[in-house]
Amino acid sequence: MNVVLLPGDGIGPEVIAEAGKVLAAVVPEVEISEHPLGSEAIARTGEALPASTLTACQGADGVLLGAVGSGDYSWSTSNPEDGMFALRRVLDVYANLRPFRAPGIDLLIVRELVGGLYFGVRGTRPDGTVFDTCEYHPDQVDRVLRRGFELARSRRGRLTSVDKANVLATSRMWRQRALALAAEYPEVELDHLLVDTAAMRLVQAPESFDVIVTENTFGDILSDIAAALAGGLGVAASASLADSGPGLFEPVHGTAPDIAGRGVANPTAAIRSVAMLLEHGLGRPAEAARLDAALDRVAATVQTPDQGGTATTAEFGDAIVAALATDPSEELADA
Ligand code: NAD
Ligand code: IPM
Ligand code: MN
């Protein structure tokens, strides 16, 4: 088994250091290598996604990414975020799974990750008008909707498809495809929400959701709302999956320039992403459950500042490694 770490920028390297430590503790036999992506890669090679990084990712069983971006959007050509988009696109990790849990809340956002506004044609007209376009092919929509139906079927059987069908042509096609596919998943109860209503319902009644499936931009925004309801960005993890080849596992949060370099970032999101890597990337669901349980236990007593505590990033990571070593469920699992 081999896993590629892409620490990235800002707090990326700080949280990935802890995630790497935990991964090595859970599966000591895994081969781990680190590669540059983002600002560091631009500084070293002139490219946000160097060819050597891409080759390493393509040959891996899973890729664990910190975050990229400097928070400076004055660029005109190469920028750190572009490296991540290229990686998502080349690995074709179209299904971005973002689970959110808190008392009363257990929802999963399935965000389409390689289409829509993020990858549409952009440009400037002679008169100075600037445009971004949103495009979806029905096949791109079907494959992510199917993931949504399948995941809903394995959970509580409720799928909410979120769109803006009262305005957008892509959304009307999206809704039609959802309706057409629903016939193949009779055990799943499908409903549709417009994205503005979905945002309100998420804040007012998050417990009413099971699985949400939506396009790229809507999923980006709704997942930060969901994160705010379920412990904040410091704890929100994600798995981006293709039909074949390695998945990309990363926190929902970014490089947090406001706290970078101080050793206080919460590594929970990155470590939960390791659990998702164990489950979806390495085929080790038992170890994933063990790590999730360790995270739950440690969170009760060791907290970084975003959770109201005083623990450092490294202290939290060390506490997870220690908790894994004294795992109360280990004897049960071994029996
Ligand atoms: P952000 O997610 O980096 O930060 C938002 C807020 O949440 C900040 O106050 C930050 O301190 C806090 N926060 C985030 N992660 C935290 C953690 N682990 N522990 C404690 N607090 C945490 O969003 P932003 O400031 O809007 O974006 C900064 C840069 O990150 C931008 O360049 C953006 O493009 C990039 N970004 C990258 C990714 C990614 O690589 N996957 C994701 C989101 C944003
Ligand atoms: C995320 C991030 C990225 C996105 C940014 C950094 C481009 O916000 O992964 O949610 O919008 O996809
Ligand atoms: Mn986002």
GROMACS .gro file of C-alpha atoms and ligand atoms in nm:
model
  392
    1MET     CA    1   0.000   0.000   0.000
    2ASN     CA    2   0.127   0.345  -0.074
    3VAL     CA    3  -0.013   0.681   0.022
    4VAL     CA    4   0.095   1.020  -0.109
    5LEU     CA    5   0.086   1.320   0.125
    6LEU     CA    6   0.043   1.665  -0.028
    7PRO     CA    7   0.090   1.903   0.268
    8GLY     CA    8   0.029   2.218   0.061
    9ASP     CA    9   0.025   2.569   0.209
   10GLY     CA   10  -0.059   2.755   0.531
   11ILE     CA   11  -0.185   2.516   0.800
   12GLY     CA   12  -0.178   2.232   0.542
   13PRO     CA   13   0.169   2.107   0.647
   14GLU     CA   14   0.080   2.148   1.016
   15VAL     CA   15  -0.230   1.927   1.001
   16ILE     CA   16  -0.082   1.679   0.752
   17ALA     CA   17   0.216   1.619   0.984
   18GLU     CA   18  -0.032   1.492   1.245
   19ALA     CA   19  -0.239   1.300   0.991
   20GLY     CA   20   0.076   1.127   0.859
   21LYS     CA   21   0.177   1.037   1.215
   22VAL     CA   22  -0.164   0.883   1.281
   23LEU     CA   23  -0.170   0.696   0.947
   24ALA     CA   24   0.169   0.542   1.024
   25ALA     CA   25   0.044   0.439   1.369
   26VAL     CA   26  -0.272   0.273   1.232
   27VAL     CA   27  -0.114   0.092   0.935
   28PRO     CA   28   0.263   0.074   0.998
   29GLU     CA   29   0.315  -0.121   0.674
   30VAL     CA   30   0.189   0.163   0.454
   31GLU     CA   31   0.452   0.338   0.242
   32ILE     CA   32   0.423   0.717   0.274
   33SER     CA   33   0.579   0.979   0.046
   34GLU     CA   34   0.544   1.359   0.037
   35HIS     CA   35   0.516   1.579  -0.270
   36PRO     CA   36   0.476   1.952  -0.335
   37LEU     CA   37   0.147   2.108  -0.447
   38GLY     CA   38   0.036   2.471  -0.447
   39SER     CA   39   0.247   2.776  -0.356
   40GLU     CA   40   0.546   2.570  -0.248
   41ALA     CA   41   0.538   2.385  -0.579
   42ILE     CA   42   0.513   2.711  -0.776
   43ALA     CA   43   0.813   2.851  -0.588
   44ARG     CA   44   1.018   2.538  -0.654
   45THR     CA   45   0.914   2.438  -1.005
   46GLY     CA   46   0.700   2.719  -1.148
   47GLU     CA   47   0.401   2.486  -1.155
   48ALA     CA   48   0.121   2.439  -0.901
   49LEU     CA   49   0.098   2.068  -0.990
   50PRO     CA   50   0.445   1.944  -1.093
   51ALA     CA   51   0.449   1.637  -1.321
   52SER     CA   52   0.636   1.436  -1.055
   53THR     CA   53   0.361   1.507  -0.802
   54LEU     CA   54   0.090   1.401  -1.046
   55THR     CA   55   0.273   1.078  -1.137
   56ALA     CA   56   0.314   0.991  -0.768
   57CYS     CA   57  -0.057   1.053  -0.706
   58GLN     CA   58  -0.165   0.842  -1.002
   59GLY     CA   59   0.042   0.550  -0.873
   60ALA     CA   60  -0.084   0.573  -0.515
   61ASP     CA   61  -0.363   0.386  -0.334
   62GLY     CA   62  -0.477   0.715  -0.188
   63VAL     CA   63  -0.377   1.081  -0.172
   64LEU     CA   64  -0.402   1.287   0.146
   65LEU     CA   65  -0.408   1.662   0.083
   66GLY     CA   66  -0.373   1.943   0.339
   67ALA     CA   67  -0.489   2.261   0.167
   68VAL     CA   68  -0.356   2.500  -0.093
   69GLY     CA   69  -0.387   2.873  -0.149
   70SER     CA   70  -0.224   3.185  -0.017
   71GLY     CA   71  -0.542   3.385   0.021
   72ASP     CA   72  -0.413   3.622  -0.248
   73TYR     CA   73  -0.645   3.636  -0.552
   74SER     CA   74  -0.459   3.899  -0.754
   75TRP     CA   75  -0.300   3.638  -0.982
   76SER     CA   76  -0.364   3.624  -1.350
   77THR     CA   77  -0.216   3.293  -1.463
   78SER     CA   78  -0.079   3.014  -1.240
   79ASN     CA   79  -0.219   2.999  -0.889
   80PRO     CA   80  -0.205   2.739  -0.611
   81GLU     CA   81  -0.575   2.647  -0.633
   82ASP     CA   82  -0.530   2.557  -1.001
   83GLY     CA   83  -0.296   2.273  -0.900
   84MET     CA   84  -0.571   2.123  -0.688
   85PHE     CA   85  -0.832   2.161  -0.964
   86ALA     CA   86  -0.600   1.988  -1.210
   87LEU     CA   87  -0.545   1.705  -0.964
   88ARG     CA   88  -0.918   1.662  -0.902
   89ARG     CA   89  -0.983   1.662  -1.274
   90VAL     CA   90  -0.704   1.425  -1.378
   91LEU     CA   91  -0.788   1.175  -1.103
   92ASP     CA   92  -1.153   1.227  -1.206
   93VAL     CA   93  -1.263   1.230  -0.842
   94TYR     CA   94  -1.614   1.345  -0.923
   95ALA     CA   95  -1.787   1.235  -0.602
   96ASN     CA   96  -1.687   1.448  -0.305
   97LEU     CA   97  -1.829   1.295   0.015
   98ARG     CA   98  -1.854   1.537   0.308
   99PRO     CA   99  -2.004   1.385   0.623
  100PHE     CA  100  -2.123   1.606   0.910
  101ARG     CA  101  -2.211   1.476   1.256
  102ALA     CA  102  -2.315   1.648   1.577
  103PRO     CA  103  -2.585   1.575   1.835
  104GLY     CA  104  -2.903   1.525   1.630
  105ILE     CA  105  -2.719   1.578   1.298
  106ASP     CA  106  -2.596   1.301   1.069
  107LEU     CA  107  -2.586   1.428   0.715
  108LEU     CA  108  -2.372   1.356   0.413
  109ILE     CA  109  -2.319   1.605   0.133
  110VAL     CA  110  -2.225   1.450  -0.201
  111ARG     CA  111  -2.077   1.734  -0.405
  112GLU     CA  112  -2.004   1.700  -0.777
  113LEU     CA  113  -1.636   1.798  -0.792
  114VAL     CA  114  -1.506   1.809  -1.148
  115GLY     CA  115  -1.767   2.001  -1.344
  116GLY     CA  116  -1.985   2.311  -1.342
  117LEU     CA  117  -1.862   2.666  -1.291
  118TYR     CA  118  -1.523   2.553  -1.165
  119PHE     CA  119  -1.430   2.401  -1.501
  120GLY     CA  120  -1.638   2.603  -1.747
  121VAL     CA  121  -1.516   2.846  -2.007
  122ARG     CA  122  -1.410   3.185  -1.869
  123GLY     CA  123  -1.315   3.497  -2.048
  124THR     CA  124  -1.333   3.868  -2.106
  125ARG     CA  125  -1.521   4.029  -2.393
  126PRO     CA  126  -1.382   4.328  -2.586
  127ASP     CA  127  -1.609   4.561  -2.389
  128GLY     CA  128  -1.458   4.441  -2.061
  129THR     CA  129  -1.740   4.207  -1.959
  130VAL     CA  130  -1.603   3.907  -1.769
  131PHE     CA  131  -1.779   3.569  -1.775
  132ASP     CA  132  -1.769   3.221  -1.620
  133THR     CA  133  -1.987   2.946  -1.764
  134CYS     CA  134  -2.158   2.649  -1.601
  135GLU     CA  135  -2.187   2.334  -1.810
  136TYR     CA  136  -2.289   1.978  -1.730
  137HIS     CA  137  -2.323   1.673  -1.953
  138PRO     CA  138  -2.603   1.435  -1.846
  139ASP     CA  139  -2.348   1.153  -1.795
  140GLN     CA  140  -2.157   1.373  -1.548
  141VAL     CA  141  -2.480   1.432  -1.361
  142ASP     CA  142  -2.593   1.068  -1.366
  143ARG     CA  143  -2.274   0.931  -1.217
  144VAL     CA  144  -2.278   1.159  -0.915
  145LEU     CA  145  -2.654   1.117  -0.868
  146ARG     CA  146  -2.602   0.739  -0.865
  147ARG     CA  147  -2.345   0.780  -0.588
  148GLY     CA  148  -2.603   0.981  -0.399
  149PHE     CA  149  -2.872   0.715  -0.440
  150GLU     CA  150  -2.633   0.435  -0.344
  151LEU     CA  151  -2.509   0.615  -0.034
  152ALA     CA  152  -2.865   0.704   0.070
  153ARG     CA  153  -2.964   0.338   0.028
  154SER     CA  154  -2.681   0.235   0.262
  155ARG     CA  155  -2.788   0.495   0.521
  156ARG     CA  156  -3.139   0.612   0.615
  157GLY     CA  157  -3.279   0.596   0.261
  158ARG     CA  158  -3.342   0.968   0.204
  159LEU     CA  159  -3.185   1.165  -0.080
  160THR     CA  160  -3.227   1.539  -0.127
  161SER     CA  161  -3.121   1.668  -0.465
  162VAL     CA  162  -3.036   2.039  -0.449
  163ASP     CA  163  -3.055   2.261  -0.756
  164LYS     CA  164  -3.174   2.597  -0.886
  165ALA     CA  165  -3.421   2.457  -1.139
  166ASN     CA  166  -3.634   2.773  -1.128
  167VAL     CA  167  -3.348   2.963  -1.299
  168LEU     CA  168  -3.073   2.746  -1.446
  169ALA     CA  169  -3.085   2.514  -1.748
  170THR     CA  170  -2.818   2.289  -1.595
  171SER     CA  171  -3.037   2.257  -1.285
  172ARG     CA  172  -3.346   2.164  -1.486
  173MET     CA  173  -3.150   1.885  -1.655
  174TRP     CA  174  -3.010   1.782  -1.314
  175ARG     CA  175  -3.363   1.753  -1.171
  176GLN     CA  176  -3.486   1.553  -1.472
  177ARG     CA  177  -3.198   1.309  -1.439
  178ALA     CA  178  -3.264   1.268  -1.066
  179LEU     CA  179  -3.630   1.190  -1.138
  180ALA     CA  180  -3.538   0.944  -1.412
  181LEU     CA  181  -3.285   0.756  -1.198
  182ALA     CA  182  -3.518   0.741  -0.896
  183ALA     CA  183  -3.706   0.456  -1.068
  184GLU     CA  184  -3.394   0.241  -1.031
  185TYR     CA  185  -3.372   0.305  -0.657
  186PRO     CA  186  -3.721   0.232  -0.522
  187GLU     CA  187  -3.585   0.195  -0.166
  188VAL     CA  188  -3.468   0.558  -0.169
  189GLU     CA  189  -3.705   0.844  -0.101
  190LEU     CA  190  -3.601   1.131  -0.328
  191ASP     CA  191  -3.692   1.494  -0.285
  192HIS     CA  192  -3.573   1.817  -0.446
  193LEU     CA  193  -3.489   2.151  -0.289
  194LEU     CA  194  -3.387   2.480  -0.445
  195VAL     CA  195  -3.046   2.577  -0.314
  196ASP     CA  196  -3.161   2.891  -0.131
  197THR     CA  197  -3.430   2.694   0.052
  198ALA     CA  198  -3.177   2.418   0.121
  199ALA     CA  199  -2.943   2.673   0.284
  200MET     CA  200  -3.225   2.791   0.511
  201ARG     CA  201  -3.343   2.438   0.593
  202LEU     CA  202  -2.985   2.335   0.675
  203VAL     CA  203  -2.965   2.607   0.939
  204GLN     CA  204  -3.320   2.560   1.072
  205ALA     CA  205  -3.358   2.181   1.062
  206PRO     CA  206  -3.027   2.007   0.989
  207GLU     CA  207  -3.160   1.687   1.148
  208SER     CA  208  -3.413   1.655   0.863
  209PHE     CA  209  -3.139   1.563   0.612
  210ASP     CA  210  -2.980   1.229   0.534
  211VAL     CA  211  -2.791   1.260   0.201
  212ILE     CA  212  -2.772   1.579  -0.005
  213VAL     CA  213  -2.648   1.552  -0.364
  214THR     CA  214  -2.567   1.867  -0.556
  215GLU     CA  215  -2.349   2.034  -0.816
  216ASN     CA  216  -2.002   2.174  -0.753
  217THR     CA  217  -2.061   2.535  -0.645
  218PHE     CA  218  -2.377   2.470  -0.443
  219GLY     CA  219  -2.198   2.183  -0.266
  220ASP     CA  220  -1.903   2.406  -0.180
  221ILE     CA  221  -2.124   2.664  -0.012
  222LEU     CA  222  -2.364   2.424   0.159
  223SER     CA  223  -2.077   2.226   0.306
  224ASP     CA  224  -1.935   2.528   0.489
  225ILE     CA  225  -2.284   2.591   0.632
  226ALA     CA  226  -2.304   2.229   0.742
  227ALA     CA  227  -1.954   2.254   0.892
  228ALA     CA  228  -2.061   2.554   1.098
  229LEU     CA  229  -2.344   2.342   1.244
  230ALA     CA  230  -2.124   2.043   1.319
  231GLY     CA  231  -1.817   2.161   1.507
  232GLY     CA  232  -1.670   2.404   1.257
  233LEU     CA  233  -1.419   2.376   0.973
  234GLY     CA  234  -1.156   2.232   1.206
  235VAL     CA  235  -1.339   1.899   1.217
  236ALA     CA  236  -1.495   1.859   0.868
  237ALA     CA  237  -1.335   1.590   0.650
  238SER     CA  238  -1.390   1.471   0.295
  239ALA     CA  239  -1.325   1.192   0.048
  240SER     CA  240  -1.326   1.256  -0.327
  241LEU     CA  241  -1.377   0.938  -0.523
  242ALA     CA  242  -1.345   0.833  -0.886
  243ASP     CA  243  -1.488   0.518  -1.047
  244SER     CA  244  -1.139   0.369  -1.042
  245GLY     CA  245  -0.795   0.482  -0.932
  246PRO     CA  246  -0.690   0.662  -0.617
  247GLY     CA  247  -0.920   0.886  -0.418
  248LEU     CA  248  -0.826   1.225  -0.280
  249PHE     CA  249  -0.881   1.273   0.092
  250GLU     CA  250  -0.874   1.620   0.242
  251PRO     CA  251  -1.017   1.850   0.508
  252VAL     CA  252  -1.300   2.080   0.397
  253HIS     CA  253  -1.108   2.378   0.535
  254GLY     CA  254  -0.844   2.583   0.358
  255THR     CA  255  -0.499   2.714   0.447
  256ALA     CA  256  -0.628   2.941   0.728
  257PRO     CA  257  -0.372   3.221   0.677
  258ASP     CA  258  -0.503   3.389   0.994
  259ILE     CA  259  -0.369   3.112   1.219
  260ALA     CA  260  -0.096   2.952   1.003
  261GLY     CA  261   0.250   2.903   1.154
  262ARG     CA  262   0.132   2.910   1.515
  263GLY     CA  263   0.083   2.537   1.567
  264VAL     CA  264  -0.277   2.582   1.684
  265ALA     CA  265  -0.476   2.450   1.386
  266ASN     CA  266  -0.715   2.169   1.464
  267PRO     CA  267  -0.587   1.853   1.290
  268THR     CA  268  -0.918   1.668   1.343
  269ALA     CA  269  -1.042   1.731   0.987
  270ALA     CA  270  -0.717   1.596   0.843
  271ILE     CA  271  -0.717   1.296   1.077
  272ARG     CA  272  -1.084   1.220   1.001
  273SER     CA  273  -0.979   1.233   0.636
  274VAL     CA  274  -0.729   0.958   0.721
  275ALA     CA  275  -1.022   0.753   0.852
  276MET     CA  276  -1.204   0.809   0.521
  277LEU     CA  277  -0.885   0.707   0.338
  278LEU     CA  278  -0.871   0.386   0.542
  279GLU     CA  279  -1.233   0.310   0.458
  280HIS     CA  280  -1.263   0.419   0.095
  281GLY     CA  281  -0.902   0.411  -0.026
  282LEU     CA  282  -0.725   0.127   0.154
  283GLY     CA  283  -1.016  -0.109   0.217
  284ARG     CA  284  -0.960  -0.105   0.594
  285PRO     CA  285  -1.304  -0.027   0.745
  286ALA     CA  286  -1.220  -0.179   1.085
  287GLU     CA  287  -0.918   0.051   1.125
  288ALA     CA  288  -1.128   0.345   1.005
  289ALA     CA  289  -1.384   0.276   1.277
  290ARG     CA  290  -1.106   0.241   1.536
  291LEU     CA  291  -0.964   0.578   1.436
  292ASP     CA  292  -1.306   0.746   1.437
  293ALA     CA  293  -1.366   0.609   1.788
  294ALA     CA  294  -1.026   0.738   1.904
  295LEU     CA  295  -1.109   1.083   1.763
  296ASP     CA  296  -1.442   1.087   1.948
  297ARG     CA  297  -1.279   0.984   2.277
  298VAL     CA  298  -0.992   1.234   2.254
  299ALA     CA  299  -1.216   1.525   2.150
  300ALA     CA  300  -1.392   1.502   2.487
  301THR     CA  301  -1.074   1.599   2.674
  302VAL     CA  302  -0.815   1.743   2.435
  303GLN     CA  303  -0.924   2.053   2.243
  304THR     CA  304  -0.750   2.302   2.016
  305PRO     CA  305  -0.846   2.673   2.047
  306ASP     CA  306  -1.123   2.653   1.780
  307GLN     CA  307  -1.299   2.404   2.010
  308GLY     CA  308  -1.245   2.619   2.318
  309GLY     CA  309  -0.930   2.447   2.445
  310THR     CA  310  -0.558   2.522   2.464
  311ALA     CA  311  -0.405   2.212   2.301
  312THR     CA  312  -0.159   2.257   2.016
  313THR     CA  313  -0.189   2.080   1.681
  314ALA     CA  314   0.088   1.835   1.776
  315GLU     CA  315  -0.055   1.769   2.124
  316PHE     CA  316  -0.384   1.670   1.966
  317GLY     CA  317  -0.213   1.440   1.715
  318ASP     CA  318  -0.005   1.280   1.992
  319ALA     CA  319  -0.322   1.223   2.197
  320ILE     CA  320  -0.476   1.035   1.904
  321VAL     CA  321  -0.170   0.815   1.865
  322ALA     CA  322  -0.176   0.745   2.241
  323ALA     CA  323  -0.550   0.668   2.233
  324LEU     CA  324  -0.496   0.421   1.948
  325ALA     CA  325  -0.232   0.243   2.154
  326THR     CA  326  -0.476   0.198   2.444
  327ASP     CA  327  -0.779   0.119   2.230
  328PRO     CA  328  -1.054  -0.029   2.451
  329SER     CA  329  -1.214  -0.204   2.152
  330GLU     CA  330  -0.890  -0.369   2.042
  331GLU     CA  331  -0.940  -0.684   2.247
  332LEU     CA  332  -1.291  -0.718   2.104
  333ALA     CA  333  -1.165  -0.670   1.749
  334ASP     CA  334  -0.888  -0.925   1.803
  335ALA     CA  335  -1.120  -1.181   1.960
  336NAD     P1  336  -1.023   2.869   0.551
  336NAD     O1  337  -1.101   2.743   0.555
  336NAD     O2  338  -0.878   2.857   0.527
  336NAD     O3  339  -1.045   2.948   0.690
  336NAD     C1  340  -1.172   2.993   0.734
  336NAD     C2  341  -1.171   3.014   0.886
  336NAD     O4  342  -1.171   2.886   0.952
  336NAD     C3  343  -1.047   3.087   0.937
  336NAD     O5  344  -1.083   3.171   1.043
  336NAD     C4  345  -0.958   2.976   0.988
  336NAD     O6  346  -0.870   3.014   1.091
  336NAD     C5  347  -1.059   2.872   1.036
  336NAD     N1  348  -1.004   2.736   1.023
  336NAD     C6  349  -0.993   2.667   0.907
  336NAD     N2  350  -0.938   2.547   0.930
  336NAD     C7  351  -0.911   2.542   1.062
  336NAD     C8  352  -0.851   2.442   1.147
  336NAD     N3  353  -0.808   2.323   1.099
  336NAD     N4  354  -0.838   2.470   1.279
  336NAD     C9  355  -0.884   2.587   1.329
  336NAD     N5  356  -0.940   2.684   1.255
  336NAD    C10  357  -0.954   2.661   1.122
  336NAD     O7  358  -1.091   2.964   0.441
  336NAD     P2  359  -1.036   3.102   0.376
  336NAD     O8  360  -0.965   3.180   0.480
  336NAD     O9  361  -1.151   3.158   0.309
  336NAD    O10  362  -0.932   3.054   0.266
  336NAD    C11  363  -0.791   3.063   0.279
  336NAD    C12  364  -0.723   3.001   0.158
  336NAD    O11  365  -0.747   2.860   0.157
  336NAD    C13  366  -0.776   3.051   0.022
  336NAD    O12  367  -0.663   3.070  -0.064
  336NAD    C14  368  -0.864   2.939  -0.029
  336NAD    O13  369  -0.870   2.933  -0.169
  336NAD    C15  370  -0.793   2.820   0.028
  336NAD     N6  371  -0.877   2.701   0.046
  336NAD    C16  372  -0.822   2.580   0.010
  336NAD    C17  373  -0.892   2.462   0.027
  336NAD    C18  374  -0.830   2.335  -0.014
  336NAD    O14  375  -0.715   2.331  -0.052
  336NAD     N7  376  -0.900   2.224  -0.012
  336NAD    C19  377  -1.020   2.467   0.087
  336NAD    C20  378  -1.074   2.592   0.124
  336NAD    C21  379  -1.001   2.708   0.103
  337IPM     C1  380  -1.310   2.336  -0.103
  337IPM     C2  381  -1.243   2.467  -0.131
  337IPM     C3  382  -1.204   2.479  -0.277
  337IPM     C4  383  -1.329   2.464  -0.360
  337IPM     C5  384  -1.132   2.612  -0.308
  337IPM     C6  385  -1.000   2.621  -0.239
  337IPM     C7  386  -1.111   2.634  -0.454
  337IPM     O1  387  -1.323   2.574  -0.090
  337IPM     O2  388  -1.250   2.230  -0.129
  337IPM     O3  389  -1.423   2.337  -0.052
  337IPM     O4  390  -1.407   2.559  -0.374
  337IPM     O5  391  -1.351   2.355  -0.413
  338MN      MN  392  -1.502   2.515   0.016
   0.00000   0.00000   0.00000
